[in-house]
Amino acid sequence: MRTRIDTLTTGDGSFDAYIWLPASGTGPGILLLQEIFGVGPYIEKVARDLSELGYVVLAPELFWRIRRNWRGDHSEQGVAEALDLSRDFDFAQGVADSALALAHLRALPEVRGGVGSVGFCLGGGLNYALADTMDAVVSFYGSTVPAAAGDMSTISSPLLLVFGGKDEYIPRDRVAVVEEAARDLANVEVYVAEEAGHAFHNHEAPMFYHPEAAAAVWSRSIGFLGTHLPVIAEGS
């Protein structure tokens, strides 16, 4: 696996985009969108896991306007600091930065095949906002998804929307709004880990991590990507 950092330029500055290349050197692209802890150990581990499956992964640094190279600590104090930081995040600018990162990913010579996204919490809302521009989207506990559930019928791309049934930040009745919006849509899957809370896939955060639910949802996510964004072996 090889890694590098590209610099992406906007009208008001520039930010880093971290790239992981699979052993083959080429593959479908995945835009990996961070949660409020930044592109830290957890996102890096997810990127490595996806790259080992054969994907070219790009994770943009989304908090660069607020605090460049932010890496939140997975402790109670770190959660409080990350939440404070996220309140200053401009979601519309975040969508624009994510769209720029997606365009950069598509243009990489290493990307062969389609392009999709995996996003967590903040990133799960951002990739939902861009869902119709990609071949497959996995949104983990996207904080803005319930409020935007009415837009779901306009999205034609395959969507996997993941939530925890005991999420204190996204109450179960708000998840039910998403389930209802998706009920008759063949391109949308909603997966609710009823026994888990918010950020239950984050193995770096002991207060959130739920090993059994994490393993189950990751297996489902990989199957979803394999169906809608398959890695094709060279020469196949």
mmCIF file of N, CA and C in Angstrom, residues 16 36 43 51 55 60 66 71 89 91-92 97 99 107 124-125 135 147 169 179 186 197 202 205 208 213 224 235:
data_model
loop_
_atom_site.group_PDB
_atom_site.id
_atom_site.type_symbol
_atom_site.label_atom_id
_atom_site.label_comp_id
_atom_site.label_asym_id
_atom_site.label_seq_id
_atom_site.Cartn_x
_atom_site.Cartn_y
_atom_site.Cartn_z
ATOM 1 N N ASP A 16 -5.426 19.767 2.510
ATOM 2 C CA ASP A 16 -4.794 18.486 2.205
ATOM 3 C C ASP A 16 -5.839 17.420 1.896
ATOM 4 N N ILE A 36 -16.112 14.180 13.387
ATOM 5 C CA ILE A 36 -15.633 15.417 13.992
ATOM 6 C C ILE A 36 -14.232 15.304 14.586
ATOM 7 N N ILE A 43 -9.990 7.193 11.031
ATOM 8 C CA ILE A 43 -10.201 7.356 9.598
ATOM 9 C C ILE A 43 -9.049 6.722 8.819
ATOM 10 N N SER A 51 -8.482 0.311 1.253
ATOM 11 C CA SER A 51 -7.409 0.182 0.274
ATOM 12 C C SER A 51 -6.990 -1.271 0.122
ATOM 13 N N TYR A 55 -9.487 -0.539 -3.226
ATOM 14 C CA TYR A 55 -9.986 0.781 -3.571
ATOM 15 C C TYR A 55 -8.900 1.852 -3.451
ATOM 16 N N PRO A 60 -10.319 13.980 2.516
ATOM 17 C CA PRO A 60 -9.961 15.397 2.595
ATOM 18 C C PRO A 60 -9.964 15.904 4.037
ATOM 19 N N ILE A 66 -11.135 26.080 10.031
ATOM 20 C CA ILE A 66 -11.300 26.331 11.458
ATOM 21 C C ILE A 66 -9.998 26.058 12.218
ATOM 22 N N ARG A 71 -6.750 16.911 14.931
ATOM 23 C CA ARG A 71 -6.837 15.501 15.289
ATOM 24 C C ARG A 71 -7.413 15.427 16.690
ATOM 25 N N PHE A 89 -18.287 24.807 11.947
ATOM 26 C CA PHE A 89 -18.149 24.249 10.608
ATOM 27 C C PHE A 89 -19.299 24.708 9.733
ATOM 28 N N PHE A 91 -21.536 23.936 6.878
ATOM 29 C CA PHE A 91 -21.897 22.700 6.177
ATOM 30 C C PHE A 91 -21.882 22.896 4.661
ATOM 31 N N ALA A 92 -22.389 24.025 4.194
ATOM 32 C CA ALA A 92 -22.418 24.275 2.743
ATOM 33 C C ALA A 92 -21.009 24.330 2.171
ATOM 34 N N ASP A 97 -16.329 21.669 -0.503
ATOM 35 C CA ASP A 97 -14.987 21.095 -0.402
ATOM 36 C C ASP A 97 -15.009 19.598 -0.722
ATOM 37 N N ALA A 99 -17.156 18.105 -2.679
ATOM 38 C CA ALA A 99 -17.362 17.990 -4.128
ATOM 39 C C ALA A 99 -16.055 18.211 -4.877
ATOM 40 N N ALA A 107 -10.456 12.323 -11.142
ATOM 41 C CA ALA A 107 -9.430 12.642 -12.144
ATOM 42 C C ALA A 107 -8.112 11.929 -11.905
ATOM 43 N N GLY A 124 -21.063 11.513 7.039
ATOM 44 C CA GLY A 124 -22.238 10.794 6.572
ATOM 45 C C GLY A 124 -23.342 11.709 6.108
ATOM 46 N N GLY A 125 -23.357 12.935 6.619
ATOM 47 C CA GLY A 125 -24.283 13.935 6.112
ATOM 48 C C GLY A 125 -23.790 14.558 4.830
ATOM 49 N N ASP A 135 -21.525 6.425 -7.544
ATOM 50 C CA ASP A 135 -22.034 5.105 -7.896
ATOM 51 C C ASP A 135 -22.518 4.308 -6.694
ATOM 52 N N ALA A 147 -33.133 15.219 8.680
ATOM 53 C CA ALA A 147 -33.751 16.480 8.255
ATOM 54 C C ALA A 147 -33.859 16.578 6.737
ATOM 55 N N TYR A 169 -27.486 11.239 19.902
ATOM 56 C CA TYR A 169 -27.432 12.435 19.062
ATOM 57 C C TYR A 169 -28.467 12.395 17.943
ATOM 58 N N GLU A 179 -36.249 5.716 7.813
ATOM 59 C CA GLU A 179 -36.799 4.416 7.410
ATOM 60 C C GLU A 179 -38.074 4.590 6.581
ATOM 61 N N ALA A 186 -36.120 1.318 -4.020
ATOM 62 C CA ALA A 186 -35.336 0.103 -4.255
ATOM 63 C C ALA A 186 -33.830 0.346 -4.144
ATOM 64 N N GLY A 197 -25.144 2.679 19.945
ATOM 65 C CA GLY A 197 -25.354 4.118 19.969
ATOM 66 C C GLY A 197 -24.623 4.808 18.833
ATOM 67 N N ASN A 202 -16.500 3.213 15.642
ATOM 68 C CA ASN A 202 -15.220 3.868 15.933
ATOM 69 C C ASN A 202 -14.472 3.144 17.053
ATOM 70 N N ALA A 205 -12.720 5.029 20.016
ATOM 71 C CA ALA A 205 -13.522 5.746 21.015
ATOM 72 C C ALA A 205 -14.241 4.742 21.919
ATOM 73 N N PHE A 208 -17.988 4.940 22.692
ATOM 74 C CA PHE A 208 -18.942 4.727 21.601
ATOM 75 C C PHE A 208 -18.879 3.324 21.002
ATOM 76 N N ALA A 213 -21.713 -4.891 16.869
ATOM 77 C CA ALA A 213 -22.437 -4.103 15.880
ATOM 78 C C ALA A 213 -21.494 -3.581 14.803
ATOM 79 N N PHE A 224 -22.121 -4.311 0.299
ATOM 80 C CA PHE A 224 -22.807 -3.280 -0.478
ATOM 81 C C PHE A 224 -21.859 -2.664 -1.507
ATOM 82 N N GLY A 235 -7.098 -7.756 -15.955
ATOM 83 C CA GLY A 235 -7.135 -8.868 -16.899
ATOM 84 C C GLY A 235 -8.448 -9.624 -16.896
#
